[in-house]
Amino acid sequence: MLLAIDCGNTNTVFSIWDGTTFLCTLRTSTHHARTADAYFTWYTTLIKHYGIEADITDVIISSTVPRVVFNLRVFADRFFNCRPLVVGKPECLLPHAPRVDTGTIVGPDRLVNTAGAYDRHGGNLIVVDFGTATTFDVVDHDGAYVGGVIAPGVNLSLEALHMAAAALPHVDISKPQNVVGTNTVACMQSGIFWGYIGLVREICTRIQAERDRDMRIVATGGLAPLFQQSEELFDDFEDDLTMHGLTVIHKYNKDNE
């Protein structure tokens, strides 16, 4: 079985893939100081809780936090006796090489989302990922990542408002009843919600105009359904896109050993 690990700036996700389906998905906060032993203790405790018996033979890792990769490598080697594939490293092959400026390092999460989206939807895509940052990944007709856009994430923007302005409270993101707020919380929620509706729509429209073609818009990330229910911004929503992309890259490497 394959253990797919996606380490983001906020959360780290472990999913067990049996070749057909994901048996379970486990989440923990990302912490660069977490040791291999601590990962294993957390992992085995939850596996026992869910009653899952998984014989892990392979591990693949995507991490936007370089400092955690070493301990995850040790975790895979020590407890599963395997050398993990790490997306972005030279030994990890990609189904389609990115076409970007020479010397540019593309984030592993963007490469993985590209692979997963192309496998499910084909080419000419815009992948919108609502994470710590809100990213837009452009997938060409042949599945290559050809660039994109990075904007502040929704929760990051809310936190910045709260931190930078003493009079503004911390609020949760939700769809406001009216655009014009009549209290501070409603004003902030309106600014964030409608601001991101406008941001997503405008960026996607400009990407399609720049490339002179219609493109399918695929969203992922926990907040995507909130925006979709109001404005139908996306053609598809994939809650497991990153994990699916990791299985696609792992299979490609196995097939090309």
Coordinates of N, CA and C in Angstrom, one line a residue:
M1 N 0.8 -1.2 0.0 CA 0.0 0.0 0.0 C 0.9 1.2 0.0
L2 N 0.3 2.3 -0.5 CA 1.0 3.6 -0.6 C 0.5 4.6 0.5
L3 N 1.5 5.2 1.2 CA 1.2 6.3 2.2 C 1.5 7.6 1.5
A4 N 0.5 8.4 1.2 CA 0.7 9.7 0.5 C 0.7 10.8 1.6
I5 N 1.7 11.6 1.6 CA 1.8 12.7 2.7 C 1.9 14.0 2.0
D6 N 1.0 14.9 2.4 CA 1.0 16.3 1.8 C 1.2 17.2 3.0
C7 N 2.4 17.9 3.0 CA 2.7 18.8 4.1 C 2.6 20.2 3.6
G8 N 1.6 20.9 4.1 CA 1.4 22.3 3.8 C 1.9 23.2 4.9
N9 N 1.7 24.5 4.7 CA 2.2 25.5 5.7 C 1.4 25.4 7.0
T10 N 0.1 25.0 6.9 CA -0.7 24.9 8.1 C -1.0 23.5 8.6
N11 N -1.3 22.6 7.7 CA -1.7 21.2 8.0 C -0.9 20.2 7.2
T12 N -0.7 19.0 7.8 CA -0.1 17.9 7.2 C -1.1 16.8 7.1
V13 N -1.3 16.2 5.9 CA -2.3 15.2 5.6 C -1.6 13.9 5.2
F14 N -2.0 12.8 5.9 CA -1.6 11.4 5.5 C -2.8 10.7 5.0
S15 N -2.6 10.0 3.8 CA -3.7 9.2 3.2 C -3.1 7.9 2.8
I16 N -3.9 6.8 3.1 CA -3.4 5.4 2.7 C -4.2 5.0 1.5
W17 N -3.5 4.7 0.4 CA -4.0 4.3 -0.9 C -3.8 2.8 -1.1
D18 N -4.8 2.1 -1.4 CA -4.7 0.6 -1.6 C -4.6 0.2 -3.1
G19 N -4.5 1.3 -3.9 CA -4.5 1.0 -5.4 C -5.8 1.3 -6.0
T20 N -6.8 1.3 -5.2 CA -8.2 1.6 -5.8 C -8.9 2.8 -5.1
T21 N -8.7 2.8 -3.8 CA -9.4 3.9 -3.0 C -8.5 4.3 -1.8
F22 N -8.8 5.4 -1.2 CA -8.2 5.9 0.0 C -8.9 5.2 1.2
L23 N -8.1 4.5 2.0 CA -8.7 3.8 3.1 C -9.0 4.8 4.3
C24 N -8.2 5.8 4.4 CA -8.4 6.8 5.4 C -7.5 8.0 5.2
T25 N -7.9 9.1 5.7 CA -7.2 10.4 5.6 C -7.0 10.9 7.1
L26 N -5.8 11.2 7.4 CA -5.5 11.7 8.8 C -4.8 13.1 8.7
R27 N -5.2 14.0 9.6 CA -4.6 15.4 9.5 C -4.0 15.7 10.9
T28 N -2.9 16.5 10.8 CA -2.3 17.1 12.0 C -1.7 18.4 11.6
S29 N -1.4 19.2 12.6 CA -0.9 20.5 12.3 C 0.6 20.4 11.9
T30 N 1.1 21.2 11.0 CA 2.4 21.1 10.5 C 3.4 21.8 11.6
H31 N 4.4 21.0 11.9 CA 5.4 21.5 12.9 C 6.7 20.9 12.5
H32 N 7.7 21.8 12.2 CA 8.9 21.4 11.7 C 9.8 20.6 12.7
A33 N 9.5 20.8 14.0 CA 10.3 20.1 15.0 C 9.7 18.7 15.3
R34 N 8.6 18.3 14.7 CA 8.1 17.0 15.0 C 9.0 15.9 14.5
T35 N 9.4 15.0 15.4 CA 10.3 13.9 15.1 C 9.6 12.7 14.4
A36 N 10.5 11.9 13.8 CA 10.0 10.7 13.1 C 9.2 9.8 14.1
D37 N 9.7 9.7 15.3 CA 9.0 8.9 16.4 C 7.6 9.5 16.7
A38 N 7.6 10.8 16.8 CA 6.3 11.5 17.1 C 5.3 11.3 16.0
Y39 N 5.8 11.3 14.7 CA 4.9 11.0 13.6 C 4.3 9.6 13.7
F40 N 5.2 8.7 14.0 CA 4.8 7.3 14.1 C 3.8 7.0 15.2
T41 N 4.0 7.6 16.4 CA 3.1 7.5 17.5 C 1.7 8.0 17.2
W42 N 1.7 9.2 16.6 CA 0.4 9.8 16.1 C -0.3 8.9 15.1
Y43 N 0.5 8.5 14.1 CA -0.1 7.7 13.0 C -0.6 6.4 13.5
T44 N 0.1 5.6 14.3 CA -0.3 4.3 14.7 C -1.5 4.4 15.7
T45 N -1.6 5.5 16.5 CA -2.7 5.7 17.4 C -4.0 5.8 16.6
L46 N -4.0 6.6 15.6 CA -5.2 6.9 14.8 C -5.5 5.6 13.9
I47 N -4.5 5.0 13.4 CA -4.8 3.8 12.6 C -5.5 2.7 13.4
K48 N -5.1 2.5 14.7 CA -5.7 1.6 15.6 C -7.1 2.0 15.9
H49 N -7.3 3.3 16.1 CA -8.6 3.9 16.4 C -9.6 3.6 15.3
Y50 N -9.2 3.7 14.1 CA -10.1 3.5 12.9 C -10.1 2.0 12.5
G51 N -9.4 1.2 13.2 CA -9.4 -0.3 12.9 C -8.9 -0.6 11.5
I52 N -7.9 0.1 11.1 CA -7.3 -0.2 9.7 C -6.0 -0.9 9.8
E53 N -5.9 -2.0 9.0 CA -4.6 -2.7 8.9 C -4.0 -2.4 7.6
A54 N -2.9 -1.7 7.6 CA -2.3 -1.2 6.3 C -0.8 -1.7 6.3
D55 N -0.5 -2.4 5.3 CA 0.9 -2.9 5.1 C 1.5 -1.9 4.1
I56 N 2.1 -0.8 4.6 CA 2.7 0.2 3.8 C 4.0 -0.2 3.2
T57 N 4.1 -0.2 1.8 CA 5.3 -0.6 1.1 C 5.9 0.6 0.4
D58 N 5.2 1.7 0.2 CA 5.7 2.9 -0.5 C 5.2 4.1 0.2
V59 N 6.0 5.2 0.1 CA 5.7 6.5 0.7 C 6.0 7.6 -0.3
I60 N 5.1 8.5 -0.5 CA 5.4 9.7 -1.4 C 5.1 10.9 -0.6
I61 N 5.9 11.9 -0.7 CA 5.8 13.2 0.1 C 5.8 14.4 -0.8
S62 N 4.8 15.3 -0.5 CA 4.8 16.6 -1.1 C 4.9 17.6 0.0
S63 N 5.9 18.5 0.1 CA 6.0 19.4 1.2 C 6.4 20.8 0.7
T64 N 5.6 21.8 1.2 CA 5.9 23.2 0.9 C 6.7 23.7 2.1
V65 N 7.0 22.9 3.1 CA 7.8 23.3 4.2 C 9.1 22.4 4.2
P66 N 10.2 22.9 3.7 CA 11.4 22.1 3.5 C 11.9 21.5 4.8
R67 N 11.8 22.2 5.9 CA 12.4 21.7 7.1 C 11.7 20.4 7.7
V68 N 10.5 20.0 7.2 CA 9.9 18.8 7.8 C 10.3 17.6 6.9
V69 N 10.9 17.8 5.8 CA 11.1 16.7 4.9 C 12.1 15.6 5.5
F70 N 13.1 16.1 6.1 CA 14.1 15.2 6.7 C 13.4 14.2 7.7
N71 N 12.6 14.7 8.6 CA 12.0 13.8 9.6 C 11.0 12.9 9.0
L72 N 10.3 13.4 7.9 CA 9.4 12.5 7.2 C 10.2 11.4 6.4
R73 N 11.3 11.7 5.9 CA 12.2 10.7 5.3 C 12.6 9.6 6.3
V74 N 13.0 10.1 7.5 CA 13.4 9.2 8.5 C 12.2 8.3 9.0
F75 N 11.1 8.9 9.1 CA 9.8 8.2 9.4 C 9.6 7.1 8.4
A76 N 9.7 7.3 7.1 CA 9.4 6.3 6.1 C 10.5 5.2 6.2
D77 N 11.7 5.6 6.3 CA 12.8 4.6 6.3 C 12.8 3.8 7.6
R78 N 12.6 4.4 8.7 CA 12.7 3.7 10.0 C 11.5 2.7 10.2
F79 N 10.3 3.2 9.9 CA 9.1 2.4 10.2 C 8.5 1.6 9.1
F80 N 8.8 2.0 7.9 CA 8.3 1.2 6.7 C 9.4 0.7 5.8
N81 N 10.6 0.9 6.2 CA 11.7 0.3 5.5 C 11.7 0.6 4.0
C82 N 11.4 1.9 3.7 CA 11.4 2.3 2.3 C 11.9 3.7 2.1
R83 N 12.5 4.0 0.9 CA 13.0 5.3 0.6 C 11.8 6.1 0.0
P84 N 11.3 7.2 0.6 CA 10.2 7.8 0.0 C 10.5 8.6 -1.2
L85 N 9.5 8.7 -2.1 CA 9.6 9.7 -3.2 C 9.3 11.1 -2.7
V86 N 10.1 12.1 -3.0 CA 9.8 13.4 -2.6 C 9.6 14.3 -3.9
V87 N 8.4 14.8 -4.0 CA 8.0 15.6 -5.2 C 8.9 16.8 -5.2
G88 N 9.5 17.1 -6.4 CA 10.4 18.3 -6.5 C 11.8 17.9 -6.5
K89 N 12.1 16.7 -6.0 CA 13.5 16.2 -6.0 C 13.8 15.6 -7.4
P90 N 15.1 15.6 -7.9 CA 15.4 15.1 -9.2 C 15.0 13.7 -9.4
E91 N 15.1 12.8 -8.4 CA 14.8 11.4 -8.6 C 13.3 11.1 -8.7
C92 N 12.4 12.1 -8.4 CA 11.0 12.0 -8.5 C 10.5 12.5 -9.9
L93 N 10.2 11.6 -10.8 CA 9.8 12.0 -12.1 C 8.4 12.5 -12.2
L94 N 8.1 13.4 -13.1 CA 6.8 14.0 -13.3 C 6.2 13.5 -14.6
P95 N 4.9 13.3 -14.6 CA 4.3 12.9 -15.9 C 4.5 13.9 -17.0
H96 N 4.5 15.2 -16.6 CA 4.7 16.3 -17.6 C 5.6 17.3 -16.9
A97 N 6.7 17.6 -17.5 CA 7.7 18.6 -17.0 C 7.1 20.0 -17.1
P98 N 7.2 20.8 -16.0 CA 6.7 22.2 -16.1 C 7.4 23.1 -17.1
R99 N 6.7 24.0 -17.7 CA 7.4 24.9 -18.6 C 7.3 26.3 -18.0
V100 N 8.4 26.7 -17.3 CA 8.5 28.0 -16.6 C 9.8 28.6 -16.9
D101 N 10.1 29.8 -16.4 CA 11.4 30.4 -16.6 C 12.5 29.5 -16.0
T102 N 13.6 29.6 -16.7 CA 14.8 28.8 -16.3 C 15.2 29.2 -14.9
G103 N 15.4 28.2 -14.1 CA 15.9 28.4 -12.7 C 14.7 28.5 -11.7
T104 N 13.5 28.6 -12.2 CA 12.3 28.7 -11.3 C 12.0 27.3 -10.6
I105 N 11.8 27.4 -9.3 CA 11.4 26.2 -8.6 C 9.9 26.3 -8.3
V106 N 9.2 25.3 -8.9 CA 7.8 25.3 -8.8 C 7.4 24.6 -7.5
G107 N 6.5 25.1 -6.7 CA 6.1 24.5 -5.4 C 5.6 23.1 -5.7
P108 N 6.0 22.1 -4.8 CA 5.5 20.7 -5.0 C 4.0 20.6 -5.0
D109 N 3.3 21.4 -4.2 CA 1.9 21.3 -4.2 C 1.2 21.6 -5.5
R110 N 1.9 22.6 -6.2 CA 1.3 23.0 -7.5 C 1.6 21.9 -8.6
L111 N 2.7 21.2 -8.5 CA 3.0 20.1 -9.4 C 2.1 19.0 -9.2
V112 N 1.8 18.7 -7.9 CA 0.9 17.6 -7.6 C -0.5 17.9 -8.0
N113 N -1.0 19.1 -7.8 CA -2.4 19.5 -8.2 C -2.5 19.4 -9.7
T114 N -1.4 19.8 -10.4 CA -1.4 19.8 -11.9 C -1.6 18.3 -12.4
A115 N -0.8 17.4 -11.8 CA -0.9 16.0 -12.2 C -2.2 15.4 -11.9
G116 N -2.8 15.7 -10.7 CA -4.1 15.2 -10.4 C -5.2 15.7 -11.2
A117 N -5.2 17.0 -11.5 CA -6.2 17.6 -12.3 C -6.2 17.2 -13.7
Y118 N -5.0 17.1 -14.3 CA -4.9 16.6 -15.7 C -5.4 15.2 -15.8
D119 N -5.0 14.3 -14.8 CA -5.5 12.9 -14.9 C -7.0 12.8 -14.9
R120 N -7.7 13.7 -14.2 CA -9.1 13.6 -14.1 C -9.9 14.4 -15.1
H121 N -9.3 15.5 -15.6 CA -10.0 16.4 -16.4 C -9.4 16.8 -17.8
G122 N -8.2 16.3 -18.0 CA -7.5 16.6 -19.2 C -6.8 18.0 -19.1
G123 N -6.5 18.6 -20.3 CA -5.7 19.8 -20.3 C -6.6 21.0 -20.4
N124 N -5.9 22.2 -20.5 CA -6.5 23.5 -20.6 C -7.3 23.7 -19.3
L125 N -6.6 23.8 -18.2 CA -7.3 23.9 -16.9 C -6.7 25.1 -16.1
I126 N -7.6 25.6 -15.2 CA -7.1 26.5 -14.1 C -7.5 25.8 -12.8
V127 N -6.5 25.5 -12.0 CA -6.7 24.9 -10.7 C -6.6 25.9 -9.6
V128 N -7.7 26.2 -8.9 CA -7.7 27.2 -7.8 C -7.7 26.4 -6.5
D129 N -6.6 26.7 -5.7 CA -6.4 26.0 -4.5 C -6.5 27.0 -3.3
F130 N -7.6 26.8 -2.5 CA -7.8 27.6 -1.3 C -7.0 27.1 -0.1
G131 N -5.7 27.4 0.0 CA -4.9 27.0 1.1 C -4.5 28.2 1.9
T132 N -3.3 28.1 2.6 CA -2.7 29.2 3.3 C -2.6 30.4 2.3
A133 N -2.2 30.1 1.1 CA -2.2 31.0 0.0 C -3.3 30.5 -1.0
T134 N -3.9 31.5 -1.7 CA -4.9 31.1 -2.8 C -4.1 31.1 -4.1
T135 N -3.9 29.9 -4.7 CA -3.1 29.7 -5.9 C -3.9 29.4 -7.1
F136 N -3.5 29.8 -8.2 CA -4.1 29.5 -9.5 C -3.0 28.9 -10.4
D137 N -3.2 27.6 -10.7 CA -2.3 26.9 -11.5 C -2.8 26.7 -12.9
V138 N -2.0 27.0 -13.9 CA -2.5 26.9 -15.3 C -1.9 25.6 -15.9
V139 N -2.8 24.7 -16.4 CA -2.4 23.4 -16.9 C -2.6 23.5 -18.4
D140 N -1.5 23.3 -19.2 CA -1.6 23.3 -20.7 C -2.4 22.1 -21.2
H141 N -2.6 22.1 -22.5 CA -3.3 21.1 -23.2 C -2.7 19.7 -23.0
D142 N -1.4 19.7 -22.8 CA -0.7 18.4 -22.7 C -0.4 18.0 -21.3
G143 N -0.9 18.8 -20.3 CA -0.7 18.4 -18.9 C 0.4 19.1 -18.2
A144 N 1.2 20.0 -18.9 CA 2.3 20.7 -18.3 C 1.8 21.9 -17.5
Y145 N 2.4 22.1 -16.3 CA 2.2 23.3 -15.6 C 3.0 24.4 -16.3
V146 N 2.3 25.5 -16.6 CA 2.9 26.6 -17.4 C 2.9 27.9 -16.7
G147 N 2.6 27.9 -15.4 CA 2.6 29.2 -14.6 C 1.4 29.3 -13.8
G148 N 1.2 30.5 -13.2 CA 0.0 30.7 -12.4 C 0.1 32.0 -11.6
V149 N -0.7 32.0 -10.6 CA -0.9 33.2 -9.7 C -0.9 32.8 -8.3
I150 N -0.3 33.7 -7.4 CA -0.3 33.4 -6.0 C -0.9 34.7 -5.3
A151 N -2.0 34.5 -4.5 CA -2.6 35.5 -3.8 C -2.7 35.1 -2.3
P152 N -2.8 36.1 -1.4 CA -3.0 35.7 0.0 C -4.2 34.8 0.2
G153 N -4.1 33.9 1.1 CA -5.2 33.0 1.5 C -6.3 33.7 2.2
V154 N -7.5 33.2 2.2 CA -8.6 33.8 2.8 C -8.4 34.0 4.3
N155 N -8.0 33.0 5.0 CA -7.8 33.1 6.5 C -6.6 33.9 6.8
L156 N -5.6 33.9 5.9 CA -4.4 34.8 6.1 C -4.8 36.3 6.0
S157 N -5.7 36.6 5.1 CA -6.2 38.0 5.0 C -7.0 38.4 6.2
L158 N -7.8 37.5 6.7 CA -8.6 37.8 7.9 C -7.7 38.0 9.1
E159 N -6.7 37.2 9.2 CA -5.8 37.3 10.3 C -5.0 38.6 10.2
A160 N -4.6 39.0 9.0 CA -3.8 40.2 8.8 C -4.6 41.4 9.2
L161 N -5.9 41.4 8.9 CA -6.8 42.5 9.3 C -6.9 42.6 10.8
H162 N -7.0 41.5 11.5 CA -7.1 41.4 12.9 C -5.8 41.9 13.6
M163 N -4.7 41.4 13.0 CA -3.4 41.7 13.7 C -3.0 43.2 13.4
A164 N -3.3 43.7 12.3 CA -2.8 45.0 11.9 C -3.7 46.2 12.4
A165 N -4.9 45.9 12.7 CA -5.9 46.9 13.1 C -6.4 46.5 14.5
A166 N -6.0 47.2 15.5 CA -6.4 46.9 16.9 C -7.9 46.8 17.1
A167 N -8.6 47.7 16.3 CA -10.1 47.8 16.6 C -10.9 46.7 15.9
L168 N -10.2 45.9 15.0 CA -10.9 44.9 14.2 C -10.8 43.6 14.9
P169 N -11.9 42.9 15.1 CA -11.9 41.6 15.8 C -11.5 40.5 14.8
H170 N -11.3 39.3 15.4 CA -11.1 38.1 14.6 C -12.5 37.6 14.2
V171 N -12.7 37.3 12.9 CA -14.0 36.8 12.5 C -13.9 35.6 11.6
D172 N -14.9 34.8 11.6 CA -14.9 33.6 10.7 C -15.5 34.0 9.3
I173 N -15.0 33.3 8.3 CA -15.5 33.6 6.9 C -16.8 33.0 6.7
S174 N -17.7 33.7 6.2 CA -19.0 33.2 5.8 C -19.7 34.1 4.8
K175 N -20.7 33.7 4.1 CA -21.4 34.5 3.1 C -22.3 35.5 3.9
P176 N -22.1 36.8 3.7 CA -22.9 37.8 4.4 C -24.3 37.9 3.8
Q177 N -25.3 38.3 4.6 CA -26.6 38.5 4.0 C -26.7 39.6 3.0
N178 N -25.9 40.7 3.3 CA -25.9 41.9 2.4 C -24.5 42.3 2.1
V179 N -24.3 42.9 1.0 CA -23.0 43.5 0.7 C -22.6 44.6 1.7
V180 N -23.5 45.5 1.9 CA -23.2 46.6 2.9 C -23.5 46.1 4.3
G181 N -22.4 46.0 5.1 CA -22.5 45.6 6.4 C -22.9 46.7 7.3
T182 N -23.7 46.4 8.4 CA -24.2 47.4 9.3 C -23.5 47.3 10.7
N183 N -22.5 46.4 10.8 CA -21.7 46.3 12.0 C -20.3 45.9 11.5
T184 N -19.3 45.9 12.4 CA -17.9 45.7 12.0 C -17.7 44.3 11.5
V185 N -18.3 43.3 12.2 CA -18.1 41.9 11.7 C -18.7 41.7 10.3
A186 N -19.9 42.2 10.1 CA -20.5 42.1 8.8 C -19.7 42.8 7.7
C187 N -19.2 43.9 8.0 CA -18.4 44.7 7.1 C -17.1 43.9 6.7
M188 N -16.5 43.3 7.7 CA -15.3 42.5 7.4 C -15.6 41.2 6.6
Q189 N -16.7 40.6 7.0 CA -17.1 39.3 6.2 C -17.5 39.7 4.8
S190 N -18.1 40.8 4.6 CA -18.5 41.2 3.2 C -17.2 41.5 2.4
G191 N -16.3 42.2 3.0 CA -15.1 42.5 2.3 C -14.3 41.3 1.8
I192 N -14.2 40.4 2.8 CA -13.4 39.1 2.5 C -14.2 38.3 1.4
F193 N -15.5 38.0 1.7 CA -16.2 37.1 0.9 C -16.3 37.7 -0.6
W194 N -16.9 38.9 -0.7 CA -17.1 39.4 -2.1 C -15.8 39.8 -2.7
G195 N -14.8 40.2 -1.9 CA -13.5 40.5 -2.4 C -12.8 39.3 -3.1
Y196 N -13.0 38.1 -2.4 CA -12.4 36.9 -3.0 C -13.2 36.4 -4.2
I197 N -14.5 36.6 -4.2 CA -15.4 36.3 -5.3 C -14.8 37.0 -6.5
G198 N -14.6 38.4 -6.3 CA -14.1 39.2 -7.4 C -12.7 38.8 -7.8
L199 N -11.9 38.5 -6.8 CA -10.5 38.1 -7.2 C -10.4 36.8 -8.0
V200 N -11.2 35.8 -7.6 CA -11.2 34.5 -8.4 C -11.7 34.8 -9.8
R201 N -12.9 35.4 -9.9 CA -13.5 35.6 -11.2 C -12.6 36.4 -12.1
E202 N -12.0 37.5 -11.6 CA -11.2 38.4 -12.4 C -9.9 37.7 -12.9
I203 N -9.3 37.0 -12.0 CA -8.0 36.3 -12.4 C -8.3 35.2 -13.4
C204 N -9.3 34.4 -13.2 CA -9.7 33.4 -14.1 C -10.0 33.9 -15.5
T205 N -10.8 35.0 -15.5 CA -11.2 35.7 -16.7 C -9.9 36.2 -17.5
R206 N -9.0 36.8 -16.8 CA -7.8 37.3 -17.4 C -6.9 36.2 -17.9
I207 N -6.8 35.1 -17.2 CA -6.0 34.0 -17.6 C -6.5 33.5 -18.9
Q208 N -7.8 33.3 -19.0 CA -8.4 32.8 -20.2 C -8.3 33.7 -21.4
A209 N -8.4 35.0 -21.1 CA -8.2 36.0 -22.2 C -6.7 36.0 -22.7
E210 N -5.8 35.9 -21.7 CA -4.4 35.9 -22.1 C -4.0 34.7 -22.9
R211 N -4.6 33.6 -22.6 CA -4.3 32.4 -23.4 C -5.3 32.2 -24.6
D212 N -6.3 33.0 -24.7 CA -7.2 33.1 -25.8 C -7.9 31.7 -26.0
R213 N -8.4 31.2 -24.9 CA -9.2 30.0 -25.0 C -10.1 29.8 -23.8
D214 N -11.1 29.0 -23.9 CA -11.9 28.7 -22.7 C -11.1 27.6 -21.9
M215 N -11.2 27.7 -20.6 CA -10.5 26.7 -19.8 C -11.4 26.3 -18.7
R216 N -11.3 25.0 -18.3 CA -12.1 24.4 -17.3 C -11.4 24.9 -15.9
I217 N -12.3 25.3 -15.0 CA -11.8 25.8 -13.7 C -12.1 24.7 -12.6
V218 N -11.1 24.2 -12.0 CA -11.2 23.2 -11.0 C -10.7 23.7 -9.7
A219 N -11.5 23.6 -8.7 CA -11.2 24.1 -7.3 C -10.9 23.0 -6.4
T220 N -10.1 23.3 -5.4 CA -9.8 22.4 -4.3 C -9.5 23.3 -3.1
G221 N -9.5 22.6 -1.9 CA -9.3 23.3 -0.7 C -10.7 23.5 0.0
G222 N -10.6 23.6 1.4 CA -11.8 23.6 2.2 C -12.8 24.7 2.0
L223 N -12.4 25.9 1.6 CA -13.3 27.0 1.4 C -13.9 27.1 0.0
A224 N -13.5 26.3 -0.9 CA -14.0 26.4 -2.3 C -15.6 26.2 -2.3
P225 N -16.2 25.2 -1.6 CA -17.6 25.1 -1.6 C -18.4 26.3 -1.1
L226 N -17.8 27.1 -0.2 CA -18.4 28.3 0.3 C -18.6 29.3 -0.8
F227 N -17.6 29.5 -1.6 CA -17.7 30.4 -2.7 C -18.5 29.9 -3.9
Q228 N -18.4 28.6 -4.1 CA -19.1 28.0 -5.2 C -20.7 28.1 -5.0
Q229 N -21.1 27.9 -3.8 CA -22.6 27.8 -3.6 C -23.3 29.1 -3.9
S230 N -22.5 30.2 -3.9 CA -23.1 31.5 -4.2 C -23.0 31.9 -5.7
E231 N -21.8 31.7 -6.3 CA -21.5 32.3 -7.5 C -21.2 31.4 -8.7
E232 N -21.1 30.1 -8.4 CA -20.8 29.1 -9.4 C -19.5 29.5 -10.2
L233 N -18.5 29.7 -9.4 CA -17.2 30.2 -10.0 C -16.5 29.0 -10.7
F234 N -16.7 27.8 -10.3 CA -15.9 26.7 -10.8 C -16.7 25.6 -11.5
D235 N -16.1 25.0 -12.4 CA -16.7 23.9 -13.2 C -16.7 22.6 -12.4
D236 N -15.7 22.4 -11.5 CA -15.6 21.2 -10.7 C -14.9 21.5 -9.4
F237 N -15.3 20.7 -8.4 CA -14.6 20.8 -7.1 C -14.1 19.4 -6.7
E238 N -12.8 19.4 -6.3 CA -12.1 18.1 -6.0 C -11.6 18.2 -4.6
D239 N -12.2 17.5 -3.6 CA -11.7 17.7 -2.2 C -10.4 16.8 -2.0
D240 N -10.1 15.9 -2.9 CA -8.9 15.0 -2.7 C -7.9 15.2 -3.8
L241 N -7.9 16.4 -4.5 CA -7.1 16.6 -5.7 C -5.6 16.3 -5.4
T242 N -5.1 16.9 -4.3 CA -3.7 16.8 -4.0 C -3.3 15.3 -3.8
M243 N -4.1 14.6 -3.0 CA -3.8 13.2 -2.7 C -3.9 12.4 -4.0
H244 N -4.9 12.7 -4.8 CA -5.0 11.9 -6.1 C -3.7 12.2 -7.0
G245 N -3.3 13.5 -7.0 CA -2.1 13.8 -7.7 C -0.8 13.0 -7.2
L246 N -0.7 12.8 -5.9 CA 0.4 12.0 -5.4 C 0.3 10.6 -5.9
T247 N -0.9 10.0 -6.0 CA -1.0 8.6 -6.5 C -0.6 8.6 -7.9
V248 N -1.0 9.6 -8.7 CA -0.6 9.7 -10.1 C 0.9 9.7 -10.3
I249 N 1.6 10.6 -9.6 CA 3.0 10.7 -9.7 C 3.7 9.4 -9.2
H250 N 3.2 8.8 -8.1 CA 3.8 7.6 -7.7 C 3.7 6.5 -8.7
K251 N 2.5 6.4 -9.3 CA 2.3 5.3 -10.4 C 3.3 5.6 -11.6
Y252 N 3.4 6.8 -11.9 CA 4.3 7.2 -13.1 C 5.7 6.8 -12.8
N253 N 6.2 7.0 -11.6 CA 7.5 6.6 -11.2 C 7.7 5.1 -11.2
K254 N 6.7 4.4 -10.7 CA 6.7 2.9 -10.6 C 6.8 2.3 -12.1
D255 N 6.0 2.9 -12.9 CA 5.9 2.5 -14.3 C 7.2 2.7 -15.1
N256 N 8.0 3.7 -14.6 CA 9.2 4.0 -15.3 C 10.5 3.6 -14.6
E257 N 10.4 2.7 -13.6 CA 11.6 2.2 -12.9 C 12.5 1.5 -13.9

